[in-house]
Amino acid sequence: GAGVSQSPSNKVTEKGKDVELRCDPISGHTALYWYRQRLGQGLEFLIYFQGNSAPDKSGLPSDRFSAERTGESVSTLTIQRTQQEDSAVYLCASGGTNTGELFFGEGSRLTVL
Amino acid sequence: GENVEQHPSTLSVQEGDSAVIKCTYSDSASNYFPWYKQELGKRPQLIIDIRSNVGEKKDQRIAVTLNKTAKHFSLHITETQPEDSAVYFCAVSWGEYGNKLVFGAGTILRVKS
């Protein structure tokens, strides 16, 4: 596609359930980022991929959070045993090899009841 | 890690006036400084960026200035219009490969007509 696609756009889940969020970056973009944005807040860095490798996982809030990327393309962010504080919009962004413009997806809005 | 501070958190200006948003950062090795605009319910989009080898960059009504010695950079919007109302985020490249983007907390800009 022409832009970054994320799915689902909205997800409501019960506390304790696992969720998977998907990101399809722009074709050919080697860099892929996940950010979390709580309501009215800034962009919190979670994890960054260069190709299929994640040189920086420092932003993952806890071991309940994990992410992978395959084929230098699709990435999945998994949150296990969700908690209410996980409620947020999870934004994915992709970019070229060198630091430059990031193109963001529309985000996946997660609500944990 | 990199620490990015953004001020002010909210800014109200009259249509036609100028708006200035400032960010400071901590890592002197950072070399890329973009600004993103996020309209309500939309994804962040790049509006202007600057690299460390220049001190100023201008694109129509928007300009960014960089002071590497003082480790701060600013966004200037002249002749503000109602459609400039949005949240603006500064970001700084950081990390071993300089390709991790750390964002400021954001500035809510309201342009009153």
Short mmCIF file of C-alpha atoms in Angstrom, two decimals:
data_model
loop_
_atom_site.label_atom_id
_atom_site.label_comp_id
_atom_site.label_asym_id
_atom_site.label_seq_id
_atom_site.Cartn_x
_atom_site.Cartn_y
_atom_site.Cartn_z
CA GLY A 1 0.00 0.00 0.00
CA ALA A 2 0.94 3.62 -0.22
CA GLY A 3 1.18 4.22 3.50
CA VAL A 4 1.71 2.50 6.83
CA SER A 5 -1.21 0.24 7.73
CA GLN A 6 -2.09 -0.84 11.22
CA SER A 7 -4.66 -3.31 12.44
CA PRO A 8 -6.91 -3.50 14.26
CA SER A 9 -7.82 0.18 14.34
CA ASN A 10 -9.73 -0.38 17.58
CA LYS A 11 -9.44 -3.18 20.09
CA VAL A 12 -11.41 -3.58 23.30
CA THR A 13 -10.27 -6.39 25.54
CA GLU A 14 -10.68 -7.61 29.06
CA LYS A 15 -7.96 -7.30 31.64
CA GLY A 16 -5.70 -10.34 31.56
CA LYS A 17 -6.20 -11.16 27.90
CA ASP A 18 -3.40 -11.12 25.32
CA VAL A 19 -3.54 -8.81 22.28
CA GLU A 20 -1.63 -8.63 19.02
CA LEU A 21 -1.24 -5.43 17.05
CA ARG A 22 -0.04 -5.51 13.48
CA CYS A 23 1.91 -3.03 11.39
CA ASP A 24 2.49 -3.12 7.63
CA PRO A 25 5.20 -0.56 6.84
CA ILE A 26 5.78 1.19 3.56
CA SER A 27 7.42 -1.23 1.13
CA GLY A 28 11.20 -0.93 1.16
CA HIS A 29 11.42 0.89 4.49
CA THR A 30 14.06 -0.78 6.61
CA ALA A 31 13.35 1.07 9.85
CA LEU A 32 10.21 0.39 11.84
CA TYR A 33 9.22 1.95 15.15
CA TRP A 34 6.50 1.37 17.73
CA TYR A 35 5.33 4.23 19.93
CA ARG A 36 2.64 4.42 22.58
CA GLN A 37 0.46 7.51 23.00
CA ARG A 38 -1.79 7.77 26.01
CA LEU A 39 -4.73 10.16 25.83
CA GLY A 40 -3.47 13.72 25.62
CA GLN A 41 0.12 12.65 26.06
CA GLY A 42 3.27 12.52 23.97
CA LEU A 43 4.83 9.74 21.95
CA GLU A 44 6.52 7.15 24.14
CA PHE A 45 9.20 5.11 22.36
CA LEU A 46 8.71 1.35 22.72
CA ILE A 47 10.97 -0.46 20.24
CA TYR A 48 12.84 0.06 17.00
CA PHE A 49 13.66 -2.41 14.20
CA GLN A 50 16.36 -2.12 11.59
CA GLY A 51 15.48 -4.87 9.13
CA ASN A 52 14.34 -7.79 11.26
CA SER A 53 16.62 -6.93 14.17
CA ALA A 54 15.70 -4.87 17.18
CA PRO A 55 18.88 -3.06 18.32
CA ASP A 56 16.90 -1.07 20.87
CA LYS A 57 14.21 -2.62 23.05
CA SER A 58 14.75 -0.24 25.92
CA GLY A 59 11.32 1.32 25.71
CA LEU A 60 9.29 -1.82 26.29
CA PRO A 61 7.48 -1.11 29.60
CA SER A 62 7.62 -4.67 30.95
CA ASP A 63 8.22 -8.29 29.97
CA ARG A 64 4.52 -8.49 29.05
CA PHE A 65 5.42 -6.53 25.91
CA SER A 66 7.20 -8.11 22.96
CA ALA A 67 7.56 -7.40 19.27
CA GLU A 68 8.88 -9.10 16.21
CA ARG A 69 9.38 -8.31 12.57
CA THR A 70 9.65 -10.76 9.72
CA GLY A 71 10.68 -10.48 6.10
CA GLU A 72 11.87 -6.93 6.78
CA SER A 73 8.19 -6.08 6.52
CA VAL A 74 5.31 -6.82 8.84
CA SER A 75 5.73 -6.27 12.57
CA THR A 76 3.61 -7.53 15.43
CA LEU A 77 3.46 -5.99 18.89
CA THR A 78 2.15 -8.43 21.49
CA ILE A 79 0.92 -7.47 24.92
CA GLN A 80 0.33 -10.37 27.29
CA ARG A 81 -1.96 -10.31 30.33
CA THR A 82 -3.18 -6.82 29.50
CA GLN A 83 -3.67 -4.28 32.27
CA GLN A 84 -5.84 -1.17 32.30
CA GLU A 85 -2.76 1.04 32.14
CA ASP A 86 -1.98 -0.50 28.75
CA SER A 87 -4.93 1.43 27.30
CA ALA A 88 -3.52 3.79 24.68
CA VAL A 89 -3.05 4.32 20.98
CA TYR A 90 -0.16 2.26 19.66
CA LEU A 91 1.47 3.96 16.69
CA CYS A 92 3.74 2.32 14.17
CA ALA A 93 6.07 4.30 11.91
CA SER A 94 8.48 3.33 9.16
CA GLY A 95 11.37 5.11 7.50
CA GLY A 96 14.29 4.69 5.13
CA THR A 97 17.78 3.47 6.02
CA ASN A 98 19.16 6.79 7.20
CA THR A 99 17.53 8.87 9.87
CA GLY A 100 14.88 10.86 8.12
CA GLU A 101 11.16 11.29 7.87
CA LEU A 102 9.05 8.75 9.69
CA PHE A 103 5.69 7.87 8.22
CA PHE A 104 3.13 7.00 10.86
CA GLY A 105 0.16 4.68 10.64
CA GLU A 106 -3.26 5.67 11.94
CA GLY A 107 -2.62 3.74 15.12
CA SER A 108 -4.35 0.94 17.00
CA ARG A 109 -6.51 2.17 19.85
CA LEU A 110 -6.42 -0.35 22.69
CA THR A 111 -8.93 -0.22 25.52
CA VAL A 112 -8.49 -2.63 28.41
CA LEU A 113 -11.60 -2.97 30.55
CA GLY B 1 19.28 8.25 27.73
CA GLU B 2 18.32 11.26 25.68
CA ASN B 3 16.12 13.79 27.47
CA VAL B 4 13.97 16.12 25.36
CA GLU B 5 12.09 18.97 26.99
CA GLN B 6 9.51 20.97 25.09
CA HIS B 7 7.97 24.32 26.02
CA PRO B 8 5.36 25.62 26.29
CA SER B 9 2.87 22.81 26.81
CA THR B 10 0.05 24.99 25.50
CA LEU B 11 0.15 28.13 23.39
CA SER B 12 -2.71 30.38 22.30
CA VAL B 13 -2.14 33.05 19.66
CA GLN B 14 -4.32 35.37 17.66
CA GLU B 15 -4.66 34.61 13.98
CA GLY B 16 -1.87 36.35 12.10
CA ASP B 17 0.52 36.40 15.03
CA SER B 18 3.67 34.29 15.30
CA ALA B 19 4.13 31.17 17.41
CA VAL B 20 7.41 29.86 18.79
CA ILE B 21 7.95 26.44 20.38
CA LYS B 22 11.28 25.49 21.90
CA CYS B 23 12.96 22.17 22.66
CA THR B 24 16.11 21.37 24.56
CA TYR B 25 18.01 18.10 24.48
CA SER B 26 20.80 16.47 26.44
CA ASP B 27 22.93 14.37 24.04
CA SER B 28 25.43 16.50 22.13
CA ALA B 29 25.86 13.67 19.60
CA SER B 30 22.30 14.06 18.32
CA ASN B 31 22.30 15.28 14.74
CA TYR B 32 18.75 15.21 13.43
CA PHE B 33 15.87 17.35 14.69
CA PRO B 34 12.41 16.99 13.13
CA TRP B 35 9.09 18.59 14.01
CA TYR B 36 5.81 16.72 13.68
CA LYS B 37 2.26 18.06 13.62
CA GLN B 38 -0.63 15.99 14.92
CA GLU B 39 -4.16 17.15 14.29
CA LEU B 40 -6.91 15.89 16.55
CA GLY B 41 -7.47 12.17 15.99
CA LYS B 42 -4.92 12.02 13.20
CA ARG B 43 -1.45 10.57 12.79
CA PRO B 44 1.68 12.70 13.36
CA GLN B 45 3.14 14.12 10.16
CA LEU B 46 6.54 15.67 9.52
CA ILE B 47 6.38 19.41 8.82
CA ILE B 48 10.04 20.38 8.86
CA ASP B 49 13.40 18.99 9.95
CA ILE B 50 16.96 20.17 10.34
CA ARG B 51 20.31 18.46 10.55
CA SER B 52 23.21 19.54 12.72
CA ASN B 53 25.27 20.99 9.88
CA VAL B 54 22.91 23.96 9.43
CA GLY B 55 21.58 26.57 11.82
CA GLU B 56 18.28 27.46 10.20
CA LYS B 57 15.83 26.09 7.68
CA LYS B 58 12.71 27.73 6.32
CA ASP B 59 9.70 26.44 4.43
CA GLN B 60 7.11 29.13 3.67
CA ARG B 61 5.56 30.16 7.01
CA ILE B 62 7.51 27.58 9.02
CA ALA B 63 11.13 27.80 10.13
CA VAL B 64 13.36 25.86 12.49
CA THR B 65 16.49 27.20 14.17
CA LEU B 66 19.16 25.09 15.82
CA ASN B 67 21.76 26.05 18.40
CA LYS B 68 24.00 23.00 18.85
CA THR B 69 26.19 24.68 21.43
CA ALA B 70 23.26 25.40 23.68
CA LYS B 71 21.49 22.18 22.65
CA HIS B 72 18.18 23.73 21.76
CA PHE B 73 16.08 24.17 18.65
CA SER B 74 12.90 26.06 17.96
CA LEU B 75 9.92 25.98 15.63
CA HIS B 76 8.68 29.31 14.33
CA ILE B 77 5.30 29.70 12.65
CA THR B 78 4.54 33.11 11.17
CA GLU B 79 1.17 34.53 10.10
CA THR B 80 -0.66 31.80 11.97
CA GLN B 81 -3.94 30.51 10.60
CA PRO B 82 -6.74 28.51 12.30
CA GLU B 83 -5.62 25.38 10.44
CA ASP B 84 -2.29 25.60 12.27
CA SER B 85 -4.15 24.57 15.44
CA ALA B 86 -2.77 21.15 16.41
CA VAL B 87 -0.29 19.43 18.70
CA TYR B 88 3.33 19.93 17.69
CA PHE B 89 6.08 17.50 18.71
CA CYS B 90 9.80 18.02 18.47
CA ALA B 91 12.07 15.00 18.21
CA VAL B 92 15.77 14.25 18.50
CA SER B 93 17.78 11.43 17.01
CA TRP B 94 19.59 9.39 19.61
CA GLY B 95 21.28 6.08 20.17
CA GLU B 96 24.34 4.27 18.91
CA TYR B 97 23.32 4.61 15.28
CA GLY B 98 21.59 7.96 15.70
CA ASN B 99 18.37 6.59 14.38
CA LYS B 100 16.19 6.31 17.47
CA LEU B 101 13.80 9.25 17.58
CA VAL B 102 12.87 10.53 21.02
CA PHE B 103 9.92 12.92 21.10
CA GLY B 104 9.14 15.87 23.31
CA ALA B 105 5.90 15.94 25.28
CA GLY B 106 4.13 18.13 22.73
CA THR B 107 2.70 21.64 22.51
CA ILE B 108 -0.99 22.29 21.98
CA LEU B 109 -1.23 25.30 19.67
CA ARG B 110 -4.56 27.13 19.43
CA VAL B 111 -4.95 29.86 16.85
CA LYS B 112 -7.88 32.11 17.66
CA SER B 113 -9.69 33.80 14.80
#
